[in-house]
mmCIF file of C-alpha atoms in Angstrom:
data_model
loop_
_atom_site.group_PDB
_atom_site.id
_atom_site.type_symbol
_atom_site.label_atom_id
_atom_site.label_comp_id
_atom_site.label_asym_id
_atom_site.label_seq_id
_atom_site.Cartn_x
_atom_site.Cartn_y
_atom_site.Cartn_z
ATOM 1 C CA MET A 1 180.576 47.805 20.609
ATOM 2 C CA ILE A 2 177.733 47.216 17.913
ATOM 3 C CA GLU A 3 175.412 45.491 20.047
ATOM 4 C CA ARG A 4 176.144 48.201 22.960
ATOM 5 C CA LEU A 5 175.009 50.811 20.488
ATOM 6 C CA GLN A 6 172.165 49.285 19.070
ATOM 7 C CA GLU A 7 171.112 48.274 23.078
ATOM 8 C CA ASP A 8 171.472 52.124 23.739
ATOM 9 C CA THR A 9 169.431 53.321 20.787
ATOM 10 C CA ARG A 10 166.449 50.650 21.282
ATOM 11 C CA SER A 11 166.571 51.836 25.063
ATOM 12 C CA LEU A 12 166.419 55.455 24.004
ATOM 13 C CA ARG A 13 163.535 54.654 21.454
ATOM 14 C CA GLU A 14 161.888 53.120 24.171
ATOM 15 C CA GLU A 15 162.159 56.038 26.385
ATOM 16 C CA ASN A 16 161.186 58.504 23.593
ATOM 17 C CA GLN A 17 157.816 56.391 23.120
ATOM 18 C CA ARG A 18 156.859 56.549 26.937
ATOM 19 C CA LEU A 19 157.750 60.260 27.276
ATOM 20 C CA ARG A 20 155.582 60.852 23.875
ATOM 21 C CA ASP A 21 152.869 58.757 25.382
ATOM 22 C CA ASP A 22 152.979 60.793 28.829
ATOM 23 C CA VAL A 23 152.524 64.021 26.599
ATOM 24 C CA VAL A 24 149.556 62.384 25.094
ATOM 25 C CA LEU A 25 147.909 61.708 28.131
ATOM 26 C CA ALA A 26 148.542 65.016 29.833
ATOM 27 C CA ARG A 27 146.968 66.457 26.848
ATOM 28 C CA VAL A 28 144.126 64.516 27.054
ATOM 29 C CA GLU A 29 144.080 65.038 30.810
ATOM 30 C CA GLY A 30 144.130 68.754 30.329
ATOM 31 C CA ARG A 31 141.336 68.662 27.665
ATOM 32 C CA ASN A 32 139.150 66.862 30.424
ATOM 33 C CA GLN A 33 140.113 69.475 33.105
ATOM 34 C CA GLN A 34 139.265 72.180 30.533
ATOM 35 C CA GLN A 35 135.618 70.829 29.933
ATOM 36 C CA PHE A 36 135.046 70.156 33.415
ATOM 37 C CA ASN A 37 135.878 73.670 34.528
ATOM 38 C CA LEU A 38 133.934 74.991 31.711
ATOM 39 C CA GLN A 39 130.759 73.154 32.605
ATOM 40 C CA LEU A 40 131.255 73.795 36.180
ATOM 41 C CA LYS A 41 131.355 77.775 35.260
ATOM 42 C CA GLU A 42 128.573 77.370 33.170
ATOM 43 C CA GLU A 43 126.397 75.690 36.096
ATOM 44 C CA ILE A 44 127.844 78.243 38.722
ATOM 45 C CA GLU A 45 126.443 81.134 36.300
ATOM 46 C CA ASN A 46 123.478 80.067 35.781
ATOM 47 C CA GLY A 47 122.740 79.682 38.893
ATOM 48 C CA SER A 48 122.706 75.821 39.107
ATOM 49 C CA GLN A 49 120.191 74.437 41.828
ATOM 50 C CA ASN A 50 123.072 71.872 43.119
ATOM 51 C CA THR A 51 126.111 74.298 43.257
ATOM 52 C CA VAL A 52 127.495 75.915 46.796
ATOM 53 C CA HIS A 53 130.005 78.375 45.814
ATOM 54 C CA LEU A 54 132.530 79.042 48.687
ATOM 55 C CA GLU A 55 135.433 81.299 48.809
ATOM 56 C CA GLY A 56 138.963 80.550 49.944
ATOM 57 C CA ASN A 57 140.688 77.433 49.934
ATOM 58 C CA LYS A 58 140.038 74.013 51.421
ATOM 59 C CA GLU A 59 142.775 74.481 53.850
ATOM 60 C CA ASP A 60 140.418 77.794 55.585
ATOM 61 C CA ILE A 61 137.407 75.608 55.842
ATOM 62 C CA SER A 62 137.521 75.260 59.762
ATOM 63 C CA SER A 63 138.054 79.183 60.135
ATOM 64 C CA PRO A 64 134.468 79.901 61.319
ATOM 65 C CA ARG A 65 133.800 83.014 58.523
ATOM 66 C CA ARG A 66 134.941 80.637 55.713
ATOM 67 C CA ARG A 67 132.514 77.647 57.160
ATOM 68 C CA PRO A 68 129.843 76.603 54.555
ATOM 69 C CA MET A 69 126.178 76.672 56.075
ATOM 70 C CA PRO A 70 124.917 73.231 56.810
ATOM 71 C CA VAL A 71 123.133 71.708 53.999
ATOM 72 C CA SER A 72 119.746 71.590 56.078
ATOM 73 C CA SER A 73 120.048 75.919 56.279
ATOM 74 C CA ILE A 74 120.338 75.724 52.600
ATOM 75 C CA SER A 75 117.939 74.010 51.485
ATOM 76 C CA SER A 76 115.028 71.855 53.069
ATOM 77 C CA LYS A 77 114.000 70.069 49.839
ATOM 78 C CA ARG A 78 117.473 69.465 48.363
ATOM 79 C CA ARG A 79 120.423 67.307 49.476
ATOM 80 C CA ASP A 80 122.639 66.769 46.805
ATOM 81 C CA PHE A 81 125.168 69.916 46.459
ATOM 82 C CA ARG A 82 128.290 70.284 44.648
ATOM 83 C CA ILE A 83 130.793 72.556 46.415
ATOM 84 C CA CYS A 84 132.981 74.536 44.347
ATOM 85 C CA TRP A 85 136.376 76.091 45.829
ATOM 86 C CA CYS A 86 136.867 78.764 43.515
#
């Protein structure tokens, strides 16, 4: 009986540690995403040369009015564009 309780306690402690690790990882990923979003927002606001701003969802890209212009019609010099789905 005591051994089973000790085993259950050990198991619960391990699960608790895994959950804590998951929370820490989620916080780090959240901070990284926030930093990326802020950087992207600054690039858009500053009129970055390599950002193409598209409206709508990714799924809407097939609709003719939502289709982005081909890169060749945007710029004949620059070919490296980042697409922002905002």
